[in-house]
Phi, psi and omega in degrees: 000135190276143174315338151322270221298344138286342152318136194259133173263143149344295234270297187304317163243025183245186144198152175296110177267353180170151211209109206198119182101343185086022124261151221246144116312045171322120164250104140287081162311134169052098159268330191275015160257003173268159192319331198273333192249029205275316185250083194197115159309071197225168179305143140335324162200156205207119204230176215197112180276148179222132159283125175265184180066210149299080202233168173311297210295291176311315178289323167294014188244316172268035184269042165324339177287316167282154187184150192058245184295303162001275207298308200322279181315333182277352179271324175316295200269348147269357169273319159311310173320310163334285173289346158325302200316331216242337207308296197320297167332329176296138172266114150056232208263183180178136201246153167203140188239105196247111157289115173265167337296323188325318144273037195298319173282004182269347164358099158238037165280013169249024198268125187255136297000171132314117164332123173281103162295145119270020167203139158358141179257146188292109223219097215256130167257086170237109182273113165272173187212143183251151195225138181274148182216111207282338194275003188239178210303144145069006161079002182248122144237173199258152162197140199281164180202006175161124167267104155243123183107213172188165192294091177315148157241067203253163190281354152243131185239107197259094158249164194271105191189128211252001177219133165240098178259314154280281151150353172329324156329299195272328202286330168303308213261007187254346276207285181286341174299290198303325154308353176245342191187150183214119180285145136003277201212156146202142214259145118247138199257359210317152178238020172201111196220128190243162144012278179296346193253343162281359217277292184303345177297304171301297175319325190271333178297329166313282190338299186293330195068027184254136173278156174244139196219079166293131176246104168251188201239065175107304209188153156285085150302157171206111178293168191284160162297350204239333169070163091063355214220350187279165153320299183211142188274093230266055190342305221265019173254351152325125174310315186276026190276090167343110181201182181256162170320309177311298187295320182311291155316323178278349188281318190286330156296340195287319195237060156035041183061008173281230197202359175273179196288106180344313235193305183086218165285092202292324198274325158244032144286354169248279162297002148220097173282350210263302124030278178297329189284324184318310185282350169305304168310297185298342185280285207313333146329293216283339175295334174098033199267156190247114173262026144312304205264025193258164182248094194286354183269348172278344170306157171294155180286340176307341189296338204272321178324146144339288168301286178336255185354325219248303172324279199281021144272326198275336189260308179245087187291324176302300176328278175328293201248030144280333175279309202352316221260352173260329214239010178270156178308000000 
């Protein structure tokens, strides 16, 4: 049996409940009854926005290539977007507890148009930090480093975290959210997201009788079993990753069938871009990736400065110069 023919698609547990805008709704109802997610903490549902065709939502999942203001507005305009999808759903006053930095771009009092409100929307600023610790899950522990606002005691709660990849971050801070106040609902909007990251999340919200209502952005990750400790995290060739057919066909062309990581480092692709790109190179080297077939004109212009170049010749020389020939104006 070819490694295809075990995959689980979109297409195969979901189905489209509504299609507004030129996007689809996916709702996956019961996921922990197939075979594969049987012992997995996760919601009863789980709905999943699809761009169809090449749309934002897919494309910001193959951009390795975009990094800095770029990346930042494509994360903006699909969590916004996202959440319009959903406004109906919101219960009575509604609070969004924005993780900095990473949610920084789902902000939405920065949102264009404005959310329809009738007030200001209630609005919390919290930096969490991960500190390393060995006695803890993966050697990280979480500690708050700034509180602005404060725990609303509104009937919704939207939080802002623009990636969940273990998902240890948010399950910390929703873990102390819920000792001050337990909302209705709480929404996530994430526009790059895994499985695995929902699962402590779920659990406490159960625990609380609080509903959880996930929006994901294109696909269900499924991190690898080795996690984070792998070279590369190889997302979208996990069997268990969820996607539609269609996506499945643009990934395996975008990144030519390799391992590499969809996305990279989200966080310093938008604030150390110069950074995300270097390691985007050095990965796609190292998977055997052909860069004949990449089209370098869709890149961000940081690669070609003066200052990039000069750095990433002096820091990765072998890298630089598999590329070099590429990376000139």
């Amino acid at each position: 049996m070819k490694a295809d023919d075990k995959r689980i698609y979109l297409e195969d547990i979901g189905e489209i409940v509504m299609s507004r805008g030129g996007k689809d709704i996916w709702l996956v109802k019961g996921i922990t009854r197939h075979e594969d997610f049987k012992d997995r903490c996760l919601p009863e549902r789980i709905y999943v926005v699809d761009f169809p065709g090449r749309g934002a939502g897919e494309e910001f999942l193959l951009s390795r290539q975009a990094c800095g203001p770029e990346k930042f507005l494509m994360i903006k305009e699909i969590g916004h977007d996202m959440i319009r999808m959903f406004e109906r759903m919101f219960e009575g006053r509604l609070a969004q507890f924005v993780i900095l930095w990473g949610g920084r771009p789902l902000d939405l009092l920065d949102a264009n148009p404005p959310l329809q409100r009738p007030e200001l929307l209630d609005t919390t600023y919290i930096k969490l930090t991960r500190v390393e610790d060995n006695a803890k899950f993966r050697g990280w522990d979480i500690v708050e480093t700034s509180f602005v606002g404060e725990w609303w005691q509104d009937d919704t709660w939207i939080i802002m975290e623009e990636c969940i990849a273990s998902g240890q971050t948010l399950t910390y801070f929703v873990e102390e959210a819920l000792d001050h106040h337990k909302p209705k609902k709480i929404f996530l909007f994430p526009v790059c997201a895994s499985l695995e990251g929902l699962e402590g999340i779920c659990r406490l919200c159960s625990d609380a009788g609080v509903e959880l209502v996930p929006v994901y952005n294109g696909a269900l990750i499924e991190v690898a079993k080795q996690g984070v400790t792998m070279p590369f995290t190889d997302l979208g060739l996990q069997p268990r990753t969820i996607i539609t057919h269609h996506f499945y066909h643009d990934l395996k062309d975008r990144y030519q069938g390799t391992p590499l990581c969809w996305v990279g480092d989200i966080g310093d692709s938008i604030y150390k871009p110069a950074d995300h790109l270097i390691e985007t190179f050095s990965d796609m080297l190292a998977v055997g990736m052909d860069f004949d077939r990449e089209d370098f004109s869709l890149w961000s212009p940081i690669m070609r400065s003066e200052h990039f170049l000069t750095r990433f010749e002096t820091e990765h020389p072998n890298v630089f110069n598999a590329l070099k020939r590429y990376l000139k104006p």
